[in-house]
Tab-separated table of C-alpha atoms in Angstrom:
chain	number	residue	atom	x	y	z
A	1	UNK	CA	-126.052	116.964	133.921
A	2	UNK	CA	-126.659	116.981	130.172
A	3	UNK	CA	-124.974	119.254	127.638
A	4	UNK	CA	-128.078	121.423	127.417
A	5	UNK	CA	-128.419	121.787	131.184
A	6	UNK	CA	-124.857	122.932	131.775
A	7	UNK	CA	-124.087	126.377	133.086
A	8	UNK	CA	-122.759	128.849	130.552
A	9	UNK	CA	-120.057	129.860	133.048
A	10	UNK	CA	-116.702	128.159	133.701
A	11	UNK	CA	-118.079	125.430	135.916
A	12	UNK	CA	-117.940	121.641	135.776
A	13	UNK	CA	-115.136	119.072	135.456
A	14	UNK	CA	-113.469	120.825	132.511
A	15	UNK	CA	-112.660	123.771	134.805
A	16	UNK	CA	-111.863	121.994	138.069
A	17	UNK	CA	-108.133	122.702	137.928
A	18	UNK	CA	-108.314	126.207	136.461
A	19	UNK	CA	-107.544	128.839	139.143
A	20	UNK	CA	-110.070	131.650	139.772
A	21	UNK	CA	-107.887	134.409	138.303
A	22	UNK	CA	-107.768	132.523	134.990
A	23	UNK	CA	-111.493	131.775	135.002
A	24	UNK	CA	-112.118	135.504	135.351
A	25	UNK	CA	-110.243	136.090	132.077
A	26	UNK	CA	-112.039	133.444	130.010
A	27	UNK	CA	-114.213	134.728	127.180
A	28	UNK	CA	-117.537	133.035	126.350
A	29	UNK	CA	-115.985	131.384	123.287
A	30	UNK	CA	-113.103	130.074	125.419
A	31	UNK	CA	-115.518	128.589	127.947
A	32	UNK	CA	-117.348	126.845	125.129
A	33	UNK	CA	-114.149	125.494	123.540
A	34	UNK	CA	-112.664	124.283	126.828
A	35	UNK	CA	-115.846	122.393	127.613
A	36	UNK	CA	-115.971	120.865	124.128
A	37	UNK	CA	-112.312	119.828	124.281
A	38	UNK	CA	-112.917	118.161	127.634
A	39	UNK	CA	-115.890	116.240	126.288
A	40	UNK	CA	-114.040	115.224	123.124
A	41	UNK	CA	-111.021	113.891	125.001
A	42	UNK	CA	-113.117	112.073	127.610
A	43	UNK	CA	-115.714	110.605	125.256
A	44	UNK	CA	-113.847	110.118	121.986
A	45	UNK	CA	-110.118	109.838	122.686
A	46	UNK	CA	-109.526	108.026	125.982
A	47	UNK	CA	-111.936	105.158	125.194
A	48	UNK	CA	-110.253	104.752	121.786
A	49	UNK	CA	-106.655	104.380	123.020
A	50	UNK	CA	-106.441	100.572	122.545
A	51	UNK	CA	-107.981	100.795	119.061
A	52	UNK	CA	-105.540	103.484	117.970
A	53	UNK	CA	-102.622	101.363	119.130
A	54	UNK	CA	-103.978	98.300	117.341
A	55	UNK	CA	-104.362	100.205	114.067
A	56	UNK	CA	-100.765	101.471	114.244
A	57	UNK	CA	-99.556	97.901	114.765
A	58	UNK	CA	-101.280	96.492	111.667
A	59	UNK	CA	-98.803	94.901	109.261
A	60	UNK	CA	-97.773	97.225	106.462
A	61	UNK	CA	-99.603	100.242	107.907
A	62	UNK	CA	-97.204	101.472	110.568
A	63	UNK	CA	-96.300	104.635	108.645
A	64	UNK	CA	-99.831	105.383	107.519
A	65	UNK	CA	-102.164	107.597	109.526
A	66	UNK	CA	-104.704	105.401	111.300
A	67	UNK	CA	-108.291	105.311	109.942
A	68	UNK	CA	-109.584	106.153	113.421
A	69	UNK	CA	-107.322	109.208	113.591
A	70	UNK	CA	-108.735	110.469	110.298
A	71	UNK	CA	-112.261	109.861	111.535
A	72	UNK	CA	-111.679	111.723	114.784
A	73	UNK	CA	-109.979	114.612	112.992
A	74	UNK	CA	-113.048	115.081	110.805
A	75	UNK	CA	-115.290	114.902	113.855
A	76	UNK	CA	-113.180	117.492	115.714
A	77	UNK	CA	-113.163	119.748	112.673
A	78	UNK	CA	-116.953	119.653	112.420
A	79	UNK	CA	-117.170	120.459	116.134
A	80	UNK	CA	-115.076	123.625	115.664
A	81	UNK	CA	-112.074	122.230	117.551
A	82	UNK	CA	-109.455	122.636	114.820
A	83	UNK	CA	-106.467	124.991	115.158
A	84	UNK	CA	-107.438	126.241	118.612
A	85	UNK	CA	-103.807	127.132	119.367
A	86	UNK	CA	-103.504	129.917	116.788
A	87	UNK	CA	-103.461	133.205	118.766
A	88	UNK	CA	-106.365	135.582	118.279
A	89	UNK	CA	-104.331	138.259	116.482
A	90	UNK	CA	-104.223	136.026	113.388
A	91	UNK	CA	-107.128	136.236	110.972
A	92	UNK	CA	-107.232	132.417	110.780
A	93	UNK	CA	-107.544	132.126	114.584
A	94	UNK	CA	-110.636	130.633	116.230
A	95	UNK	CA	-110.332	133.462	118.761
A	96	UNK	CA	-108.510	132.180	121.856
A	97	UNK	CA	-105.750	133.943	123.758
A	98	UNK	CA	-102.604	132.046	124.747
A	99	UNK	CA	-103.966	131.805	128.280
A	100	UNK	CA	-107.283	130.400	127.105
A	101	UNK	CA	-105.631	127.896	124.817
A	102	UNK	CA	-103.382	126.594	127.611
A	103	UNK	CA	-106.525	125.419	129.385
A	104	UNK	CA	-107.441	123.436	126.273
A	105	UNK	CA	-103.897	122.089	125.873
A	106	UNK	CA	-103.885	120.614	129.376
A	107	UNK	CA	-107.011	118.644	128.570
A	108	UNK	CA	-105.539	117.419	125.274
A	109	UNK	CA	-102.476	116.182	127.164
A	110	UNK	CA	-104.511	113.503	128.858
A	111	UNK	CA	-104.016	111.412	125.712
A	112	UNK	CA	-100.750	111.742	123.803
A	113	UNK	CA	-102.406	111.902	120.388
A	114	UNK	CA	-105.554	113.865	121.303
A	115	UNK	CA	-103.819	117.059	120.204
A	116	UNK	CA	-103.499	115.601	116.710
A	117	UNK	CA	-107.234	114.970	116.412
A	118	UNK	CA	-107.708	118.750	116.774
A	119	UNK	CA	-104.797	119.790	114.537
A	120	UNK	CA	-103.053	121.206	117.600
A	121	UNK	CA	-99.976	118.989	117.579
A	122	UNK	CA	-96.289	119.704	117.166
A	123	UNK	CA	-94.709	120.522	114.799
A	124	UNK	CA	-97.901	121.672	113.081
A	125	UNK	CA	-98.670	124.317	115.698
A	126	UNK	CA	-95.302	126.016	115.361
A	127	UNK	CA	-95.221	125.704	111.592
A	128	UNK	CA	-98.734	127.066	111.147
A	129	UNK	CA	-98.005	130.043	113.364
A	130	UNK	CA	-94.713	130.652	111.555
A	131	UNK	CA	-96.348	130.555	108.122
A	132	UNK	CA	-99.233	132.749	109.262
A	133	UNK	CA	-96.900	135.323	110.776
A	134	UNK	CA	-94.028	135.514	108.291
A	135	UNK	CA	-95.142	134.262	104.878
A	136	UNK	CA	-96.482	136.290	101.965
A	137	UNK	CA	-99.988	135.722	100.640
A	138	UNK	CA	-98.904	133.351	97.868
A	139	UNK	CA	-96.932	131.209	100.317
A	140	UNK	CA	-99.873	131.147	102.727
A	141	UNK	CA	-102.204	129.954	100.004
A	142	UNK	CA	-99.829	127.205	98.876
A	143	UNK	CA	-98.394	125.984	102.179
A	144	UNK	CA	-100.415	127.336	105.116
A	145	UNK	CA	-103.964	126.629	103.989
A	146	UNK	CA	-103.506	122.838	103.581
A	147	UNK	CA	-102.152	122.684	107.146
A	148	UNK	CA	-105.083	124.690	108.496
A	149	UNK	CA	-107.479	122.420	106.602
A	150	UNK	CA	-105.744	119.306	107.884
A	151	UNK	CA	-105.218	117.975	104.362
A	152	UNK	CA	-101.417	117.932	104.693
A	153	UNK	CA	-98.793	117.783	107.410
A	154	UNK	CA	-95.334	119.306	107.699
A	155	UNK	CA	-92.062	119.051	109.595
A	156	UNK	CA	-89.458	121.377	111.104
A	157	UNK	CA	-85.818	120.730	110.208
A	158	UNK	CA	-83.314	122.515	112.436
A	159	UNK	CA	-81.237	120.118	114.594
A	160	UNK	CA	-77.994	118.749	113.152
A	161	UNK	CA	-75.812	115.790	114.239
A	162	UNK	CA	-72.440	117.467	113.687
A	163	UNK	CA	-72.821	120.704	115.686
A	164	UNK	CA	-74.190	121.847	119.052
A	165	UNK	CA	-77.636	122.823	117.794
A	166	UNK	CA	-78.566	124.262	121.181
A	167	UNK	CA	-76.405	127.141	119.908
A	168	UNK	CA	-78.268	127.602	116.646
A	169	UNK	CA	-75.603	129.978	115.303
A	170	UNK	CA	-73.538	126.819	114.695
A	171	UNK	CA	-76.058	125.277	112.295
A	172	UNK	CA	-74.076	124.467	109.169
A	173	UNK	CA	-76.464	123.033	106.568
A	174	UNK	CA	-75.723	125.244	103.560
A	175	UNK	CA	-78.294	127.173	101.549
A	176	UNK	CA	-76.646	128.611	98.431
A	177	UNK	CA	-78.367	130.702	95.792
A	178	UNK	CA	-77.830	129.737	92.170
A	179	UNK	CA	-79.909	131.870	89.825
A	180	UNK	CA	-83.604	131.360	90.564
A	181	UNK	CA	-82.956	128.455	92.915
A	182	UNK	CA	-81.499	127.718	96.320
A	183	UNK	CA	-79.312	124.617	96.636
A	184	UNK	CA	-79.271	122.831	100.001
A	185	UNK	CA	-76.536	120.510	101.286
A	186	UNK	CA	-76.186	119.077	104.782
A	187	UNK	CA	-77.396	116.627	107.412
A	188	UNK	CA	-80.360	117.000	109.755
A	189	UNK	CA	-81.850	115.152	112.708
A	190	UNK	CA	-85.540	115.092	113.591
A	191	UNK	CA	-88.251	116.362	111.317
A	192	UNK	CA	-91.199	114.009	110.854
A	193	UNK	CA	-90.638	110.959	108.670
A	194	UNK	CA	-91.327	111.200	104.960
A	195	UNK	CA	-92.254	107.526	105.065
A	196	UNK	CA	-95.663	108.930	105.990
A	197	UNK	CA	-96.672	110.446	102.656
A	198	UNK	CA	-98.970	112.983	104.323
A	199	UNK	CA	-95.818	114.891	105.313
A	200	UNK	CA	-95.611	117.350	102.392
A	201	UNK	CA	-92.826	119.790	103.297
A	202	UNK	CA	-90.068	120.793	105.695
A	203	UNK	CA	-89.406	124.226	107.085
A	204	UNK	CA	-85.615	124.083	107.101
A	205	UNK	CA	-83.121	126.348	108.857
A	206	UNK	CA	-79.705	126.583	107.223
A	207	UNK	CA	-76.681	128.822	106.764
A	208	UNK	CA	-77.019	131.102	103.738
A	209	UNK	CA	-74.309	133.688	104.500
A	210	UNK	CA	-71.479	132.062	106.502
A	211	UNK	CA	-69.106	135.047	106.131
A	212	UNK	CA	-71.522	137.608	107.580
A	213	UNK	CA	-69.875	139.433	110.499
A	214	UNK	CA	-73.203	139.325	112.344
A	215	UNK	CA	-73.616	135.683	113.348
A	216	UNK	CA	-77.337	136.263	113.915
A	217	UNK	CA	-77.805	137.188	110.244
A	218	UNK	CA	-76.105	134.179	108.654
A	219	UNK	CA	-79.104	131.864	108.589
A	220	UNK	CA	-82.329	131.601	106.639
A	221	UNK	CA	-85.509	129.514	106.634
A	222	UNK	CA	-86.895	127.908	103.509
A	223	UNK	CA	-89.773	125.635	102.551
A	224	UNK	CA	-88.582	122.311	101.126
A	225	UNK	CA	-91.174	119.929	99.610
A	226	UNK	CA	-90.505	116.399	100.864
A	227	UNK	CA	-90.599	114.961	97.342
A	228	UNK	CA	-87.724	117.173	96.159
A	229	UNK	CA	-84.891	115.134	94.563
A	230	UNK	CA	-81.793	114.868	96.738
A	231	UNK	CA	-83.539	114.318	100.092
A	232	UNK	CA	-82.718	110.961	101.656
A	233	UNK	CA	-84.268	109.740	104.886
A	234	UNK	CA	-81.370	107.748	106.299
A	235	UNK	CA	-83.424	106.190	109.081
A	236	UNK	CA	-86.193	106.753	111.581
A	237	UNK	CA	-84.794	107.811	114.939
A	238	UNK	CA	-85.753	105.552	117.818
A	239	UNK	CA	-86.460	107.769	120.834
A	240	UNK	CA	-85.731	105.803	124.013
A	241	UNK	CA	-87.148	102.631	122.494
A	242	UNK	CA	-90.146	104.159	120.680
A	243	UNK	CA	-90.349	104.801	116.939
A	244	UNK	CA	-93.349	107.152	117.310
A	245	UNK	CA	-95.045	105.827	114.195
A	246	UNK	CA	-96.850	106.909	112.099
A	247	UNK	CA	-95.090	110.315	112.290
A	248	UNK	CA	-91.681	109.438	113.731
A	249	UNK	CA	-88.441	111.425	113.759
A	250	UNK	CA	-86.189	111.187	110.719
A	251	UNK	CA	-82.483	111.530	110.072
A	252	UNK	CA	-81.939	113.246	106.715
A	253	UNK	CA	-79.260	113.828	104.133
A	254	UNK	CA	-79.658	116.813	101.788
A	255	UNK	CA	-77.551	116.477	98.634
A	256	UNK	CA	-77.899	119.290	96.084
A	257	UNK	CA	-81.567	119.755	96.922
A	258	UNK	CA	-82.935	122.503	94.679
A	259	UNK	CA	-85.920	124.683	95.547
A	260	UNK	CA	-87.269	127.843	93.895
A	261	UNK	CA	-86.269	131.207	95.391
A	262	UNK	CA	-89.927	131.926	96.219
A	263	UNK	CA	-89.650	129.257	98.943
A	264	UNK	CA	-87.528	131.612	101.063
A	265	UNK	CA	-89.443	132.761	104.173
A	266	UNK	CA	-89.349	136.489	104.976
A	267	UNK	CA	-85.891	136.989	103.445
A	268	UNK	CA	-82.297	135.820	103.635
A	269	UNK	CA	-80.702	136.119	107.057
A	270	UNK	CA	-84.006	136.315	108.956
A	271	UNK	CA	-84.005	132.807	110.491
A	272	UNK	CA	-83.414	133.851	114.107
A	273	UNK	CA	-86.151	136.433	113.958
A	274	UNK	CA	-88.503	133.739	112.682
A	275	UNK	CA	-87.334	131.080	115.154
A	276	UNK	CA	-88.028	133.238	118.178
A	277	UNK	CA	-91.530	133.941	116.938
A	278	UNK	CA	-92.109	130.233	116.415
A	279	UNK	CA	-90.694	128.634	119.554
A	280	UNK	CA	-92.240	130.638	122.393
A	281	UNK	CA	-95.872	129.521	122.115
A	282	UNK	CA	-94.916	125.943	121.217
A	283	UNK	CA	-92.948	125.527	124.434
A	284	UNK	CA	-95.988	126.591	126.412
A	285	UNK	CA	-98.159	124.079	124.552
A	286	UNK	CA	-95.744	121.241	125.379
A	287	UNK	CA	-95.750	122.204	129.050
A	288	UNK	CA	-99.523	122.361	129.415
A	289	UNK	CA	-99.969	119.027	127.674
A	290	UNK	CA	-97.440	117.561	130.106
A	291	UNK	CA	-99.531	118.834	132.999
A	292	UNK	CA	-102.586	117.127	131.532
A	293	UNK	CA	-100.536	113.969	131.154
A	294	UNK	CA	-99.453	114.199	134.792
A	295	UNK	CA	-103.075	114.537	135.874
A	296	UNK	CA	-103.884	111.309	134.031
A	297	UNK	CA	-100.877	109.510	135.540
A	298	UNK	CA	-101.853	110.813	138.978
A	299	UNK	CA	-105.384	109.465	138.547
A	300	UNK	CA	-103.948	106.053	137.691
A	301	UNK	CA	-101.824	106.196	140.849
A	302	UNK	CA	-104.893	107.012	142.943
A	303	UNK	CA	-106.732	104.050	141.425
A	304	UNK	CA	-103.791	101.823	142.285
A	305	UNK	CA	-103.821	103.126	145.859
A	306	UNK	CA	-107.357	101.824	146.471
A	307	UNK	CA	-107.099	98.575	144.442
A	308	UNK	CA	-108.398	95.851	146.778
A	309	UNK	CA	-106.434	93.195	144.873
A	310	UNK	CA	-103.153	94.830	145.828
A	311	UNK	CA	-102.667	94.580	149.592
A	312	UNK	CA	-98.992	94.051	150.464
A	313	UNK	CA	-98.619	93.221	154.155
A	314	UNK	CA	-102.380	93.472	154.503
A	315	UNK	CA	-102.702	97.126	153.490
A	316	UNK	CA	-103.911	98.985	150.448
A	317	UNK	CA	-100.983	100.644	148.681
A	318	UNK	CA	-102.442	104.033	149.562
A	319	UNK	CA	-102.408	103.218	153.281
A	320	UNK	CA	-98.615	103.240	153.585
A	321	UNK	CA	-97.281	106.455	155.095
A	322	UNK	CA	-94.678	106.864	152.352
A	323	UNK	CA	-97.361	106.737	149.654
A	324	UNK	CA	-99.668	109.094	151.555
A	325	UNK	CA	-96.885	111.674	151.554
A	326	UNK	CA	-96.056	110.928	147.921
A	327	UNK	CA	-99.642	111.458	146.745
A	328	UNK	CA	-99.752	114.804	148.527
A	329	UNK	CA	-96.384	115.880	147.104
A	330	UNK	CA	-97.402	114.980	143.546
A	331	UNK	CA	-100.614	116.996	143.911
A	332	UNK	CA	-98.634	120.020	145.096
A	333	UNK	CA	-96.060	119.774	142.313
A	334	UNK	CA	-98.638	119.477	139.525
A	335	UNK	CA	-100.644	122.418	140.838
A	336	UNK	CA	-97.642	124.706	141.227
A	337	UNK	CA	-96.375	123.782	137.757
A	338	UNK	CA	-99.720	124.752	136.248
A	339	UNK	CA	-99.461	128.218	137.804
A	340	UNK	CA	-96.007	128.735	136.289
A	341	UNK	CA	-97.234	127.983	132.761
A	342	UNK	CA	-100.461	129.949	133.087
A	343	UNK	CA	-98.396	132.915	134.223
A	344	UNK	CA	-96.144	132.584	131.160
A	345	UNK	CA	-99.143	132.417	128.820
A	346	UNK	CA	-100.690	135.494	130.435
A	347	UNK	CA	-97.445	137.467	130.094
A	348	UNK	CA	-97.327	136.544	126.402
A	349	UNK	CA	-100.884	137.802	125.947
A	350	UNK	CA	-100.302	141.055	127.802
A	351	UNK	CA	-96.717	141.928	126.840
A	352	UNK	CA	-95.848	139.722	123.840
A	353	UNK	CA	-93.717	136.634	123.227
A	354	UNK	CA	-90.406	138.454	123.601
A	355	UNK	CA	-91.323	139.862	126.997
A	356	UNK	CA	-92.462	136.407	128.054
A	357	UNK	CA	-89.188	134.660	127.254
A	358	UNK	CA	-88.108	134.529	130.911
A	359	UNK	CA	-91.372	132.921	132.027
A	360	UNK	CA	-91.299	130.628	128.986
A	361	UNK	CA	-87.790	129.479	129.913
A	362	UNK	CA	-88.930	128.871	133.499
A	363	UNK	CA	-91.773	126.711	132.235
A	364	UNK	CA	-89.569	124.770	129.866
A	365	UNK	CA	-87.150	123.916	132.686
A	366	UNK	CA	-89.592	123.210	135.494
A	367	UNK	CA	-92.486	121.352	133.907
A	368	UNK	CA	-90.740	118.500	132.032
A	369	UNK	CA	-88.605	117.832	135.104
A	370	UNK	CA	-91.694	117.788	137.289
A	371	UNK	CA	-93.467	115.489	134.828
A	372	UNK	CA	-90.673	112.925	134.736
A	373	UNK	CA	-90.621	112.822	138.545
A	374	UNK	CA	-94.385	112.487	138.888
A	375	UNK	CA	-94.818	109.832	136.202
A	376	UNK	CA	-91.824	107.934	137.575
A	377	UNK	CA	-93.424	107.809	141.036
A	378	UNK	CA	-96.700	106.650	139.498
A	379	UNK	CA	-94.821	103.813	137.786
A	380	UNK	CA	-93.289	102.894	141.144
A	381	UNK	CA	-96.760	102.479	142.603
A	382	UNK	CA	-97.561	99.965	139.884
A	383	UNK	CA	-94.355	98.023	140.527
A	384	UNK	CA	-93.132	95.843	137.664
A	385	UNK	CA	-96.456	96.203	135.888
A	386	UNK	CA	-95.853	99.953	135.682
A	387	UNK	CA	-92.950	99.390	133.292
A	388	UNK	CA	-95.030	97.472	130.760
A	389	UNK	CA	-97.749	98.180	128.214
A	390	UNK	CA	-100.344	97.396	130.913
A	391	UNK	CA	-100.419	101.140	131.552
A	392	UNK	CA	-99.590	104.210	129.428
A	393	UNK	CA	-97.091	105.328	132.083
A	394	UNK	CA	-93.833	104.314	130.305
A	395	UNK	CA	-94.841	106.215	127.170
A	396	UNK	CA	-95.851	109.191	129.296
A	397	UNK	CA	-92.463	109.199	131.011
A	398	UNK	CA	-90.643	108.946	127.675
A	399	UNK	CA	-92.585	111.889	126.254
A	400	UNK	CA	-91.790	113.999	129.320
A	401	UNK	CA	-88.104	113.094	129.078
A	402	UNK	CA	-88.111	113.923	125.373
A	403	UNK	CA	-89.619	117.355	126.030
A	404	UNK	CA	-86.715	118.127	128.356
A	405	UNK	CA	-84.618	118.239	125.169
A	406	UNK	CA	-87.187	119.407	122.592
A	407	UNK	CA	-86.672	123.101	121.746
A	408	UNK	CA	-83.361	123.018	123.609
A	409	UNK	CA	-81.904	121.164	126.630
A	410	UNK	CA	-82.424	122.363	130.187
A	411	UNK	CA	-78.985	123.965	130.298
A	412	UNK	CA	-79.808	126.322	127.417
A	413	UNK	CA	-82.938	127.581	129.172
A	414	UNK	CA	-81.176	127.855	132.529
A	415	UNK	CA	-78.593	129.989	130.763
A	416	UNK	CA	-81.381	132.288	129.567
A	417	UNK	CA	-82.757	132.598	133.103
A	418	UNK	CA	-79.278	133.152	134.565
A	419	UNK	CA	-78.459	135.917	132.070
A	420	UNK	CA	-81.681	137.746	132.888
A	421	UNK	CA	-81.098	137.351	136.607
A	422	UNK	CA	-77.524	138.679	136.469
A	423	UNK	CA	-78.773	141.780	134.678
A	424	UNK	CA	-80.676	142.604	137.868
A	425	UNK	CA	-77.662	142.081	140.162
A	426	UNK	CA	-76.285	145.643	139.975
A	427	UNK	CA	-79.685	147.028	140.960
A	428	UNK	CA	-79.687	144.855	144.061
A	429	UNK	CA	-76.110	145.882	144.861
A	430	UNK	CA	-77.059	149.561	144.694
A	431	UNK	CA	-80.073	148.913	146.914
A	432	UNK	CA	-77.836	147.259	149.508
A	433	UNK	CA	-75.406	150.169	149.316
A	434	UNK	CA	-78.330	152.450	150.187
A	435	UNK	CA	-79.118	150.176	153.120
A	436	UNK	CA	-75.500	150.546	154.296
A	437	UNK	CA	-75.510	154.321	153.984
A	438	UNK	CA	-78.683	154.441	156.051
A	439	UNK	CA	-77.088	152.064	158.570
A	440	UNK	CA	-74.018	154.325	158.916
A	441	UNK	CA	-76.259	157.298	159.646
A	442	UNK	CA	-78.004	155.252	162.331
A	443	UNK	CA	-74.621	154.343	163.875
A	444	UNK	CA	-73.584	157.997	163.855
A	445	UNK	CA	-76.810	159.081	165.536
A	446	UNK	CA	-77.198	156.246	168.013
A	447	UNK	CA	-73.553	155.452	168.713
A	448	UNK	CA	-71.794	152.133	168.758
A	449	UNK	CA	-69.133	150.450	166.638
A	450	UNK	CA	-69.538	150.066	162.913
A	451	UNK	CA	-70.021	146.430	161.901
A	452	UNK	CA	-69.783	144.701	158.514
A	453	UNK	CA	-73.029	145.153	156.597
A	454	UNK	CA	-73.727	141.876	154.876
A	455	UNK	CA	-73.635	141.528	151.135
A	456	UNK	CA	-72.241	145.015	150.459
A	457	UNK	CA	-68.810	146.347	149.683
A	458	UNK	CA	-68.124	149.863	151.018
A	459	UNK	CA	-68.692	152.796	148.688
A	460	UNK	CA	-65.545	153.786	146.824
């Protein structure tokens, strides 16, 4: 079926995995964008994977954005596929809800870098949303617009090597005001490499008021141009064997880095307010891309199962009972994970990011863990070959394992879920006390000996 012959409704391969309740909520513009994203990934990105890798590997160009990436970004921009992630309550938004964008994000996840061709990649997504939501008009013009246009990139600088950054109240990088400037001193991990000169600024979280009795009001966020004197990139961080060029992950030293006071975002002491507004949607994006990645890995496993060249003990790999069960289990796990994330996105649309934090935390725990299991099993099906560059599976697994830590380790999100669950415990206890009172009335009316009623202590 050609582009012109396609149905205007949510039908066709782009929508095969989208459940009916989500399809019913898709606007006409969302249907159009989802279909275009699918076509772009299938026709432009997946066939270009070997070329993109070869261009990164060219001598002397490892920290320079690949020519093909620039070409595809221009093509995506002309097709109206830029900045799809930005929620529809922003004036710069292309008009998608969080739920609608998640459908696009899954398709982008089929190729690790496809998100970048559409300017929908981390940390740009979080930084753009942060700047759009919290910056004044002058800051938006200077810092936001180049990101929206794709003429510059940025980084997010929060994690530190000397404290437990999963408890962000411990962040110690100092931001001190001196006249019309802020002076920054400290050490940071992560934040895209400044070896790639397209990275123009950091959004940095630091401690500006360490003596404040309210620990949630001690920190601020500022914009730090990457060419500011005093910033040293100590090294690129190797993540489980990968340097992730040409963006990478830097380790930084800030020594008396001076920025103008107008680079403060929202106001001193507002960092946690800003961070919560930034992190919620980004976590959902990561999770949906992981689901798209799992779909691709799963397809590779299916191909391996029917490969006529691979017949141990005279059978196709897919004919062994253990693999039959494994294929079914992977299908179930991917599908249930998708429902968890779609639910979180819908809650964010209906009730807001704050109300969705429980579902967001669920997604952040469940999906990366699912993805590492699924991709690992797909590698097993490929045997020794599955651990090499013959397939994209090792890089997929590494990305999934990285996301288990990105935006906070599993334990931090489990803590969030546990706190919310314990808040409901007293309500359940009171319900069970009502059950017991009703039970005692039944004993009195019907006779018999009173027994222990499970899960309830007697009323005092």
